[in-house]
PDB file of C-alpha atoms and ligand atoms in Angstrom:
ATOM      1  CA  MET A   2      17.307   8.739  16.366  1.00 52.00           C
ATOM      2  CA  PHE A   3      14.082   8.280  14.573  1.00 56.00           C
ATOM      3  CA  SER A   4      12.683   4.832  13.918  1.00 72.00           C
ATOM      4  CA  ASN A   5      11.594   4.111  10.407  1.00 79.00           C
ATOM      5  CA  LYS A   6       7.976   4.367  11.437  1.00 80.00           C
ATOM      6  CA  LYS A   7       8.311   7.568  13.216  1.00 82.00           C
ATOM      7  CA  LYS A   8      10.311   8.954  10.144  1.00 78.00           C
ATOM      8  CA  LYS A   9       7.496   7.849   7.818  1.00 76.00           C
ATOM      9  CA  ASP A  10       4.772   9.479   9.922  1.00 81.00           C
ATOM     10  CA  SER A  11       6.582  12.789  10.272  1.00 81.00           C
ATOM     11  CA  GLN A  12       7.299  12.656   6.448  1.00 79.00           C
ATOM     12  CA  GLU A  13       3.641  12.059   5.897  1.00 84.00           C
ATOM     13  CA  ARG A  14       2.637  14.860   8.348  1.00 84.00           C
ATOM     14  CA  SER A  15       4.953  17.428   6.683  1.00 86.00           C
ATOM     15  CA  GLU A  16       3.691  16.771   3.161  1.00 89.00           C
ATOM     16  CA  LYS A  17       0.133  16.744   4.381  1.00 92.00           C
ATOM     17  CA  SER A  18       0.477  20.229   6.099  1.00 92.00           C
ATOM     18  CA  ALA A  19       1.946  21.628   2.809  1.00 95.00           C
ATOM     19  CA  VAL A  20      -1.419  20.775   1.043  1.00 97.00           C
ATOM     20  CA  ASP A  21      -3.822  23.666   0.638  1.00 98.00           C
ATOM     21  CA  LEU A  22      -7.218  22.205   1.694  1.00 97.00           C
ATOM     22  CA  GLN A  23      -9.121  24.843  -0.086  1.00 97.00           C
ATOM     23  CA  ARG A  24      -7.765  23.951  -3.429  1.00 97.00           C
ATOM     24  CA  ILE A  25      -7.991  19.973  -3.475  1.00 98.00           C
ATOM     25  CA  PRO A  26      -8.230  18.613  -6.934  1.00 98.00           C
ATOM     26  CA  LYS A  27     -11.869  17.411  -7.115  1.00 98.00           C
ATOM     27  CA  HIS A  28     -11.190  14.547  -9.503  1.00 98.00           C
ATOM     28  CA  ILE A  29      -7.878  12.719  -9.350  1.00 99.00           C
ATOM     29  CA  ALA A  30      -7.328   9.759 -11.836  1.00 99.00           C
ATOM     30  CA  ILE A  31      -4.411   7.379 -11.173  1.00 99.00           C
ATOM     31  CA  ILE A  32      -2.812   4.997 -13.620  1.00 99.00           C
ATOM     32  CA  MET A  33      -1.681   2.461 -11.036  1.00 98.00           C
ATOM     33  CA  ASP A  34       1.406   1.017 -12.702  1.00 98.00           C
ATOM     34  CA  GLY A  35       4.666  -0.789 -11.725  1.00 98.00           C
ATOM     35  CA  ASN A  36       3.120  -3.724  -9.764  1.00 98.00           C
ATOM     36  CA  GLY A  37       5.052  -6.337 -11.898  1.00 98.00           C
ATOM     37  CA  ARG A  38       8.490  -4.479 -11.801  1.00 98.00           C
ATOM     38  CA  TRP A  39       7.936  -3.947  -7.854  1.00 98.00           C
ATOM     39  CA  ALA A  40       7.665  -7.875  -7.601  1.00 98.00           C
ATOM     40  CA  GLN A  41      10.261  -8.762 -10.025  1.00 98.00           C
ATOM     41  CA  GLN A  42      12.706  -6.313  -7.869  1.00 98.00           C
ATOM     42  CA  ARG A  43      11.965  -8.428  -4.889  1.00 98.00           C
ATOM     43  CA  HIS A  44      12.400 -11.886  -6.839  1.00 98.00           C
ATOM     44  CA  LEU A  45       8.665 -12.425  -6.467  1.00 98.00           C
ATOM     45  CA  PRO A  46       6.018 -13.460  -9.005  1.00 98.00           C
ATOM     46  CA  ARG A  47       4.250 -10.487 -10.699  1.00 98.00           C
ATOM     47  CA  VAL A  48       1.129 -11.246  -8.915  1.00 98.00           C
ATOM     48  CA  ALA A  49       2.670 -10.489  -5.595  1.00 98.00           C
ATOM     49  CA  GLY A  50       2.944  -6.891  -6.932  1.00 98.00           C
ATOM     50  CA  HIS A  51      -0.874  -6.922  -7.821  1.00 98.00           C
ATOM     51  CA  LYS A  52      -1.587  -8.208  -4.312  1.00 98.00           C
ATOM     52  CA  GLN A  53       0.309  -5.401  -2.668  1.00 98.00           C
ATOM     53  CA  GLY A  54      -1.100  -2.934  -5.084  1.00 98.00           C
ATOM     54  CA  MET A  55      -4.465  -3.688  -3.736  1.00 98.00           C
ATOM     55  CA  GLU A  56      -3.461  -2.880  -0.199  1.00 98.00           C
ATOM     56  CA  VAL A  57      -2.270   0.355  -1.504  1.00 98.00           C
ATOM     57  CA  VAL A  58      -5.723   0.993  -3.251  1.00 98.00           C
ATOM     58  CA  GLU A  59      -7.289   0.879   0.325  1.00 98.00           C
ATOM     59  CA  THR A  60      -4.699   3.339   1.888  1.00 98.00           C
ATOM     60  CA  ILE A  61      -4.917   5.777  -0.964  1.00 98.00           C
ATOM     61  CA  THR A  62      -8.660   5.764  -1.134  1.00 98.00           C
ATOM     62  CA  LYS A  63      -8.828   6.513   2.553  1.00 98.00           C
ATOM     63  CA  ALA A  64      -6.346   9.273   2.365  1.00 98.00           C
ATOM     64  CA  ALA A  65      -8.040  10.850  -0.799  1.00 98.00           C
ATOM     65  CA  SER A  66     -11.438  10.636   0.794  1.00 98.00           C
ATOM     66  CA  LYS A  67     -10.207  12.354   4.107  1.00 98.00           C
ATOM     67  CA  ILE A  68      -8.705  15.188   2.296  1.00 98.00           C
ATOM     68  CA  GLY A  69     -11.786  16.045   0.357  1.00 98.00           C
ATOM     69  CA  VAL A  70     -11.329  14.424  -3.026  1.00 98.00           C
ATOM     70  CA  LYS A  71     -14.672  14.245  -4.818  1.00 98.00           C
ATOM     71  CA  VAL A  72     -13.859  11.456  -7.375  1.00 99.00           C
ATOM     72  CA  LEU A  73     -10.905   8.948  -7.324  1.00 99.00           C
ATOM     73  CA  THR A  74     -10.673   7.198 -10.582  1.00 99.00           C
ATOM     74  CA  LEU A  75      -8.338   4.198 -10.535  1.00 98.00           C
ATOM     75  CA  TYR A  76      -7.153   2.342 -13.807  1.00 98.00           C
ATOM     76  CA  ALA A  77      -7.403  -1.346 -12.604  1.00 98.00           C
ATOM     77  CA  PHE A  78      -7.424  -3.298 -15.889  1.00 98.00           C
ATOM     78  CA  SER A  79      -7.292  -2.022 -19.458  1.00 98.00           C
ATOM     79  CA  THR A  80      -8.968  -3.554 -22.512  1.00 98.00           C
ATOM     80  CA  GLU A  81      -5.392  -4.353 -23.694  1.00 98.00           C
ATOM     81  CA  ASN A  82      -4.525  -6.186 -20.520  1.00 98.00           C
ATOM     82  CA  TRP A  83      -6.208  -9.337 -21.822  1.00 98.00           C
ATOM     83  CA  LYS A  84      -2.965  -9.794 -23.732  1.00 98.00           C
ATOM     84  CA  ARG A  85      -1.140 -10.966 -20.567  1.00 98.00           C
ATOM     85  CA  PRO A  86      -0.617 -14.601 -19.463  1.00 98.00           C
ATOM     86  CA  LEU A  87      -3.846 -16.355 -18.520  1.00 98.00           C
ATOM     87  CA  ASP A  88      -2.644 -16.859 -14.910  1.00 98.00           C
ATOM     88  CA  GLU A  89      -2.027 -13.143 -14.438  1.00 98.00           C
ATOM     89  CA  VAL A  90      -5.379 -12.283 -16.073  1.00 98.00           C
ATOM     90  CA  ASN A  91      -7.136 -14.768 -13.618  1.00 98.00           C
ATOM     91  CA  PHE A  92      -5.458 -13.294 -10.776  1.00 98.00           C
ATOM     92  CA  LEU A  93      -6.443  -9.748 -11.673  1.00 98.00           C
ATOM     93  CA  MET A  94     -10.041 -10.795 -12.304  1.00 98.00           C
ATOM     94  CA  ASP A  95     -10.054 -12.243  -8.724  1.00 98.00           C
ATOM     95  CA  LEU A  96      -8.693  -9.070  -7.122  1.00 98.00           C
ATOM     96  CA  PRO A  97     -11.956  -7.312  -7.170  1.00 97.00           C
ATOM     97  CA  VAL A  98     -13.721 -10.310  -5.415  1.00 98.00           C
ATOM     98  CA  LYS A  99     -11.034 -10.101  -2.602  1.00 97.00           C
ATOM     99  CA  PHE A 100     -10.972  -6.363  -2.554  1.00 97.00           C
ATOM    100  CA  PHE A 101     -14.485  -5.843  -2.167  1.00 98.00           C
ATOM    101  CA  ASP A 102     -15.028  -8.632   0.198  1.00 97.00           C
ATOM    102  CA  ARG A 103     -12.598  -7.244   2.650  1.00 97.00           C
ATOM    103  CA  PHE A 104     -12.975  -3.440   2.189  1.00 97.00           C
ATOM    104  CA  VAL A 105     -16.724  -2.785   1.485  1.00 98.00           C
ATOM    105  CA  PRO A 106     -17.394  -2.297   5.219  1.00 98.00           C
ATOM    106  CA  GLU A 107     -14.334   0.060   5.358  1.00 97.00           C
ATOM    107  CA  LEU A 108     -15.601   1.905   2.257  1.00 98.00           C
ATOM    108  CA  ILE A 109     -19.076   2.495   3.993  1.00 98.00           C
ATOM    109  CA  LYS A 110     -17.572   3.629   7.151  1.00 98.00           C
ATOM    110  CA  HIS A 111     -15.785   6.284   5.017  1.00 98.00           C
ATOM    111  CA  ASN A 112     -18.958   7.146   3.216  1.00 98.00           C
ATOM    112  CA  VAL A 113     -17.288   6.180  -0.100  1.00 98.00           C
ATOM    113  CA  ARG A 114     -19.480   5.064  -3.035  1.00 98.00           C
ATOM    114  CA  VAL A 115     -18.159   2.532  -5.589  1.00 98.00           C
ATOM    115  CA  ASN A 116     -18.561   3.095  -9.240  1.00 98.00           C
ATOM    116  CA  VAL A 117     -17.072   0.904 -12.002  1.00 98.00           C
ATOM    117  CA  MET A 118     -16.717   1.941 -15.699  1.00 98.00           C
ATOM    118  CA  GLY A 119     -15.597  -0.370 -18.482  1.00 98.00           C
ATOM    119  CA  ASP A 120     -17.029  -3.476 -20.430  1.00 97.00           C
ATOM    120  CA  GLU A 121     -18.560  -5.523 -17.737  1.00 97.00           C
ATOM    121  CA  GLU A 122     -19.943  -8.378 -19.989  1.00 97.00           C
ATOM    122  CA  GLN A 123     -16.470  -9.582 -20.776  1.00 98.00           C
ATOM    123  CA  LEU A 124     -15.542 -10.039 -17.077  1.00 98.00           C
ATOM    124  CA  PRO A 125     -15.986 -13.340 -15.418  1.00 98.00           C
ATOM    125  CA  LYS A 126     -19.372 -13.741 -13.572  1.00 98.00           C
ATOM    126  CA  LYS A 127     -17.659 -13.815 -10.177  1.00 98.00           C
ATOM    127  CA  THR A 128     -16.023 -10.502 -11.001  1.00 98.00           C
ATOM    128  CA  GLN A 129     -19.288  -8.982 -12.074  1.00 98.00           C
ATOM    129  CA  GLU A 130     -21.006 -10.175  -9.048  1.00 98.00           C
ATOM    130  CA  ALA A 131     -18.330  -8.692  -6.755  1.00 98.00           C
ATOM    131  CA  VAL A 132     -18.521  -5.411  -8.605  1.00 98.00           C
ATOM    132  CA  ASN A 133     -22.339  -5.094  -8.695  1.00 98.00           C
ATOM    133  CA  ASN A 134     -22.577  -6.144  -4.970  1.00 98.00           C
ATOM    134  CA  ALA A 135     -20.131  -3.401  -4.033  1.00 98.00           C
ATOM    135  CA  ILE A 136     -22.002  -0.731  -6.056  1.00 98.00           C
ATOM    136  CA  GLU A 137     -25.295  -1.958  -4.497  1.00 98.00           C
ATOM    137  CA  GLN A 138     -23.883  -2.037  -0.956  1.00 98.00           C
ATOM    138  CA  THR A 139     -22.345   1.608  -1.046  1.00 98.00           C
ATOM    139  CA  LYS A 140     -24.976   3.270  -3.171  1.00 98.00           C
ATOM    140  CA  ASP A 141     -26.121   5.545  -0.199  1.00 98.00           C
ATOM    141  CA  CYS A 142     -22.826   6.720   0.463  1.00 98.00           C
ATOM    142  CA  ASP A 143     -22.515  10.294  -0.593  1.00 98.00           C
ATOM    143  CA  GLY A 144     -18.946  11.114   0.081  1.00 98.00           C
ATOM    144  CA  MET A 145     -16.018  10.419  -2.352  1.00 98.00           C
ATOM    145  CA  ILE A 146     -16.783   8.306  -5.325  1.00 98.00           C
ATOM    146  CA  LEU A 147     -14.284   5.505  -5.919  1.00 98.00           C
ATOM    147  CA  ASN A 148     -14.287   4.915  -9.676  1.00 98.00           C
ATOM    148  CA  PHE A 149     -12.520   1.808 -10.984  1.00 98.00           C
ATOM    149  CA  ALA A 150     -11.765   1.546 -14.576  1.00 98.00           C
ATOM    150  CA  LEU A 151     -12.118  -2.067 -15.219  1.00 98.00           C
ATOM    151  CA  ASN A 152     -11.854  -3.485 -18.659  1.00 98.00           C
ATOM    152  CA  TYR A 153     -11.681   0.031 -19.730  1.00 98.00           C
ATOM    153  CA  GLY A 154     -10.313   1.442 -22.946  1.00 98.00           C
ATOM    154  CA  SER A 155     -10.897   5.035 -23.979  1.00 98.00           C
ATOM    155  CA  ARG A 156     -11.116   4.455 -27.644  1.00 98.00           C
ATOM    156  CA  THR A 157     -13.889   1.822 -27.192  1.00 98.00           C
ATOM    157  CA  GLU A 158     -15.630   4.199 -24.868  1.00 98.00           C
ATOM    158  CA  ILE A 159     -15.577   7.011 -27.548  1.00 98.00           C
ATOM    159  CA  ILE A 160     -16.744   4.700 -30.239  1.00 98.00           C
ATOM    160  CA  ALA A 161     -19.686   3.440 -28.036  1.00 98.00           C
ATOM    161  CA  ALA A 162     -20.686   6.950 -27.366  1.00 98.00           C
ATOM    162  CA  VAL A 163     -20.598   7.820 -31.080  1.00 98.00           C
ATOM    163  CA  LYS A 164     -22.749   4.742 -31.844  1.00 98.00           C
ATOM    164  CA  ASN A 165     -25.129   5.713 -29.147  1.00 98.00           C
ATOM    165  CA  ILE A 166     -25.577   9.288 -30.286  1.00 98.00           C
ATOM    166  CA  ALA A 167     -25.981   8.009 -33.855  1.00 98.00           C
ATOM    167  CA  THR A 168     -28.878   5.611 -32.650  1.00 98.00           C
ATOM    168  CA  ASP A 169     -30.473   8.630 -30.912  1.00 98.00           C
ATOM    169  CA  VAL A 170     -30.209  10.879 -33.719  1.00 98.00           C
ATOM    170  CA  LYS A 171     -31.773   8.114 -35.933  1.00 98.00           C
ATOM    171  CA  ASN A 172     -34.703   7.720 -33.404  1.00 98.00           C
ATOM    172  CA  ASP A 173     -35.248  11.469 -33.214  1.00 98.00           C
ATOM    173  CA  LYS A 174     -34.058  11.702 -29.607  1.00 98.00           C
ATOM    174  CA  VAL A 175     -31.269  14.064 -30.508  1.00 98.00           C
ATOM    175  CA  THR A 176     -30.727  16.470 -33.523  1.00 98.00           C
ATOM    176  CA  THR A 177     -27.357  16.840 -35.201  1.00 98.00           C
ATOM    177  CA  GLU A 178     -27.404  20.506 -34.193  1.00 98.00           C
ATOM    178  CA  GLN A 179     -27.642  19.502 -30.475  1.00 98.00           C
ATOM    179  CA  ILE A 180     -24.300  17.557 -30.658  1.00 98.00           C
ATOM    180  CA  ASP A 181     -21.823  19.490 -28.721  1.00 98.00           C
ATOM    181  CA  GLU A 182     -19.026  19.034 -26.072  1.00 98.00           C
ATOM    182  CA  ASP A 183     -21.469  18.873 -23.249  1.00 98.00           C
ATOM    183  CA  LEU A 184     -23.732  16.292 -24.948  1.00 98.00           C
ATOM    184  CA  PHE A 185     -20.708  14.177 -25.966  1.00 98.00           C
ATOM    185  CA  ALA A 186     -19.435  14.169 -22.450  1.00 98.00           C
ATOM    186  CA  LYS A 187     -22.805  12.854 -21.218  1.00 98.00           C
ATOM    187  CA  TYR A 188     -22.552   9.752 -23.469  1.00 98.00           C
ATOM    188  CA  LEU A 189     -19.183   8.864 -22.097  1.00 98.00           C
ATOM    189  CA  LEU A 190     -18.771   6.519 -19.264  1.00 98.00           C
ATOM    190  CA  THR A 191     -17.742   9.400 -17.099  1.00 98.00           C
ATOM    191  CA  GLY A 192     -21.158  11.069 -17.694  1.00 98.00           C
ATOM    192  CA  GLN A 193     -22.253   9.508 -14.464  1.00 96.00           C
ATOM    193  CA  LEU A 194     -19.741  11.573 -12.686  1.00 98.00           C
ATOM    194  CA  THR A 195     -21.262  14.875 -13.336  1.00 97.00           C
ATOM    195  CA  PRO A 196     -20.292  17.584 -12.524  1.00 97.00           C
ATOM    196  CA  TYR A 197     -16.832  15.989 -11.890  1.00 98.00           C
ATOM    197  CA  ASN A 198     -16.445  14.174 -15.294  1.00 98.00           C
ATOM    198  CA  ASP A 199     -12.879  15.237 -16.078  1.00 98.00           C
ATOM    199  CA  PRO A 200      -9.877  14.689 -13.861  1.00 98.00           C
ATOM    200  CA  ASP A 201      -8.272  17.785 -12.628  1.00 98.00           C
ATOM    201  CA  LEU A 202      -5.184  15.738 -11.897  1.00 98.00           C
ATOM    202  CA  LEU A 203      -3.659  12.635 -13.600  1.00 99.00           C
ATOM    203  CA  ILE A 204      -1.029  10.668 -11.944  1.00 99.00           C
ATOM    204  CA  ARG A 205       0.996   7.790 -13.419  1.00 99.00           C
ATOM    205  CA  THR A 206       3.296   5.793 -11.248  1.00 98.00           C
ATOM    206  CA  SER A 207       6.145   3.710 -12.309  1.00 98.00           C
ATOM    207  CA  GLY A 208       8.251   6.204 -14.414  1.00 98.00           C
ATOM    208  CA  GLU A 209       6.296   5.402 -17.773  1.00 98.00           C
ATOM    209  CA  GLN A 210       5.130   8.630 -19.419  1.00 98.00           C
ATOM    210  CA  ARG A 211       2.215   7.645 -21.635  1.00 98.00           C
ATOM    211  CA  ILE A 212      -1.556   7.482 -21.275  1.00 98.00           C
ATOM    212  CA  SER A 213      -2.298   3.852 -22.479  1.00 98.00           C
ATOM    213  CA  ASN A 214      -5.727   4.373 -23.654  1.00 98.00           C
ATOM    214  CA  PHE A 215      -6.971   6.108 -20.586  1.00 98.00           C
ATOM    215  CA  LEU A 216      -9.582   8.926 -20.562  1.00 98.00           C
ATOM    216  CA  LEU A 217      -8.313  10.405 -23.810  1.00 98.00           C
ATOM    217  CA  TRP A 218     -11.307  12.945 -24.145  1.00 98.00           C
ATOM    218  CA  GLN A 219     -11.450  13.775 -20.448  1.00 98.00           C
ATOM    219  CA  ILE A 220      -7.833  14.711 -19.813  1.00 98.00           C
ATOM    220  CA  ALA A 221      -7.939  17.570 -22.476  1.00 98.00           C
ATOM    221  CA  TYR A 222      -6.991  19.950 -19.670  1.00 98.00           C
ATOM    222  CA  SER A 223      -5.899  17.747 -16.926  1.00 98.00           C
ATOM    223  CA  GLU A 224      -2.560  18.404 -15.106  1.00 98.00           C
ATOM    224  CA  LEU A 225      -0.362  15.417 -15.782  1.00 98.00           C
ATOM    225  CA  GLU A 226       2.084  13.974 -13.260  1.00 98.00           C
ATOM    226  CA  PHE A 227       4.491  11.038 -13.679  1.00 98.00           C
ATOM    227  CA  THR A 228       6.236   9.607 -10.656  1.00 98.00           C
ATOM    228  CA  ASP A 229       8.946   7.062 -10.683  1.00 98.00           C
ATOM    229  CA  THR A 230       7.390   5.230  -7.376  1.00 98.00           C
ATOM    230  CA  TYR A 231       5.976   1.856  -8.278  1.00 98.00           C
ATOM    231  CA  TRP A 232       2.294   1.586  -7.407  1.00 98.00           C
ATOM    232  CA  PRO A 233       2.806  -0.930  -4.502  1.00 98.00           C
ATOM    233  CA  ASP A 234       5.096   1.670  -2.816  1.00 98.00           C
ATOM    234  CA  TYR A 235       2.823   4.774  -3.227  1.00 98.00           C
ATOM    235  CA  LEU A 236       2.053   6.082   0.087  1.00 98.00           C
ATOM    236  CA  PRO A 237      -0.348   8.855   1.293  1.00 98.00           C
ATOM    237  CA  GLU A 238       2.759  11.146   1.549  1.00 97.00           C
ATOM    238  CA  ASN A 239       3.300  10.525  -2.201  1.00 98.00           C
ATOM    239  CA  LEU A 240      -0.416  11.472  -2.818  1.00 98.00           C
ATOM    240  CA  TYR A 241       0.010  14.683  -0.686  1.00 98.00           C
ATOM    241  CA  HIS A 242       3.151  15.577  -2.589  1.00 98.00           C
ATOM    242  CA  ASP A 243       1.630  15.154  -5.968  1.00 98.00           C
ATOM    243  CA  ILE A 244      -1.353  17.282  -4.796  1.00 98.00           C
ATOM    244  CA  VAL A 245       0.975  20.099  -3.661  1.00 98.00           C
ATOM    245  CA  VAL A 246       2.830  20.039  -7.110  1.00 98.00           C
ATOM    246  CA  PHE A 247      -0.680  20.298  -8.658  1.00 98.00           C
ATOM    247  CA  GLN A 248      -1.484  23.278  -6.497  1.00 98.00           C
ATOM    248  CA  GLN A 249       1.824  24.955  -7.617  1.00 96.00           C
ATOM    249  CA  ARG A 250       0.815  24.755 -11.342  1.00 96.00           C
ATOM    250  CA  ASP A 251      -0.917  27.655 -13.069  1.00 93.00           C
ATOM    251  CA  ARG A 252      -4.037  26.062 -14.989  1.00 93.00           C
ATOM    252  CA  ARG A 253      -4.725  28.568 -17.824  1.00 94.00           C
ATOM    253  CA  PHE A 254      -7.108  26.616 -19.858  1.00 94.00           C
ATOM    254  CA  GLY A 255      -5.927  28.601 -22.888  1.00 94.00           C
ATOM    255  CA  GLY A 256      -6.245  32.052 -21.214  1.00 95.00           C
ATOM    256  CA  ILE A 257      -3.479  34.042 -19.579  1.00 92.00           C
ATOM    257  CA  LYS A 258      -1.761  33.802 -16.224  1.00 81.00           C
ATOM    258  CA  THR A 259      -4.275  34.463 -13.371  1.00 67.00           C
ATOM    259  CA  GLN A 260      -4.328  35.005  -9.694  1.00 60.00           C
ATOM    260  CA  LYS A 261      -3.689  31.580  -8.088  1.00 55.00           C
ATOM    261  CA  GLY A 262      -6.779  29.400  -8.340  1.00 52.00           C
ATOM    262  CA  GLU A 263      -8.843  31.786 -10.233  1.00 54.00           C
ATOM    263  CA  ASN A 264      -9.150  29.820 -13.408  1.00 51.00           C
ATOM    264  CA  GLU A 265      -9.901  26.478 -11.742  1.00 50.00           C
ATOM    265  CA  SER A 266     -12.479  24.179 -13.112  1.00 47.00           C
ATOM    266  CA  LYS A 267     -15.797  24.179 -11.398  1.00 43.00           C
TER     267      LYS A 267
HETATM  268  C1  LIG B 326      -0.127  -2.265 -13.288  1.00 57.48           C
HETATM  269  O1  LIG B 326       1.075  -2.712 -13.105  1.00 57.48           O
HETATM  270  C2  LIG B 326      -1.359  -3.074 -12.961  1.00 57.48           C
HETATM  271  C3  LIG B 326      -1.980  -3.443 -14.139  1.00 57.48           C
HETATM  272  C4  LIG B 326      -1.714  -3.071 -15.447  1.00 57.48           C
HETATM  273  C5  LIG B 326      -3.142  -4.338 -14.019  1.00 57.48           C
HETATM  274  P1  LIG B 326       1.742  -3.699 -14.131  1.00 57.48           P
HETATM  275  O2  LIG B 326       1.357  -5.102 -14.021  1.00 57.48           O
HETATM  276  O3  LIG B 326       1.621  -3.141 -15.447  1.00 57.48           O
HETATM  277  O4  LIG B 326       3.385  -3.642 -13.686  1.00 57.48           O
HETATM  278  P2  LIG B 326       4.542  -3.503 -14.737  1.00 57.48           P
HETATM  279  O5  LIG B 326       4.255  -2.197 -15.442  1.00 57.48           O
HETATM  280  O6  LIG B 326       4.441  -4.584 -15.505  1.00 57.48           O
HETATM  281  O7  LIG B 326       5.619  -3.300 -13.806  1.00 57.48           O
HETATM  282  C1  LIG B 327      -1.881   0.625 -17.905  1.00 57.48           C
HETATM  283  O1  LIG B 327      -0.737  -0.029 -17.574  1.00 57.48           O
HETATM  284  C2  LIG B 327      -3.193   0.065 -17.495  1.00 57.48           C
HETATM  285  C3  LIG B 327      -3.387  -0.044 -16.072  1.00 57.48           C
HETATM  286  C4  LIG B 327      -2.705   0.532 -15.115  1.00 57.48           C
HETATM  287  C5  LIG B 327      -4.545  -0.935 -15.617  1.00 57.48           C
HETATM  288  P1  LIG B 327      -0.136  -1.105 -18.672  1.00 57.48           P
HETATM  289  O2  LIG B 327       1.048  -1.489 -17.868  1.00 57.48           O
HETATM  290  O3  LIG B 327      -0.980  -1.913 -19.068  1.00 57.48           O
HETATM  291  O4  LIG B 327       0.287  -0.090 -19.785  1.00 57.48           O
HETATM  292  P2  LIG B 327       1.568  -0.190 -20.961  1.00 57.48           P
HETATM  293  O5  LIG B 327       1.263  -1.528 -21.481  1.00 57.48           O
HETATM  294  O6  LIG B 327       2.889  -0.267 -20.222  1.00 57.48           O
HETATM  295  O7  LIG B 327       1.415   0.879 -21.765  1.00 57.48           O
HETATM  296 MG1  LIG B 328       2.595  -1.710 -16.567  1.00 57.48          MG
END
């Protein structure tokens, strides 16, 4: 008889062995959803789900980094999440402080560099400090980029890019003729992730099938996967499984069916 732990380990190994290590999606973005429902299911306060969700961020970061992912973008707090009760918002604003306090040494050990995108000014001072310290402490790591979308909203991001381009046109730094997709992409917050600006794979946990103002420009040709698992239950084996599903898809980018992998983005 298998113990639960043994069963879990063997499931993880079998999912992992199905992954083609030559064709790992370079940029994976995850809408980490379902923390509240995970907690409610256990008759716990919603914030217990966020706490457990933070542990999962650590395990999934390590798993993604080990398997060769270049950028892992995690949607941690949206510009719309301020609508939540103050207690919950406060808890969520404290999470980066707790997370980085505990995990920065681990991130450095795994050569992971932290990046954060979103409106930082609106965040409480202690959250800004935690974020900036983590960015500073990991700045020399040149392995995977762990990119947190924190107080992020894609429409705000697009409007800011348009304003910055308009200013640069007014100041003769850019001509109208120069405005094309590549230039526009540089003005977005993901411009810092070049050459991995756009996710190859977007995963949303918890069964919801919507984008919720995440990376609207960047997901033009991403593969989308929606899984019923709540984020606090998401394990490395779920990630491996989602990567295998990604690898079975035929990414055509508007072209026609090709040899496996031939049409993949750079
Ligand atoms: C995702 O879980 C975390 C954040 C949005 C910060 P939720 O808190 O949205 O969990 P559900 O969707 O209510 O279950
Ligand atoms: C999206 O989840 C935002 C994050 C995961 C941070 P939400 O739970 O806020 O999205 P909706 O409200 O269900 O669309
Ligand atoms: Mg939700």
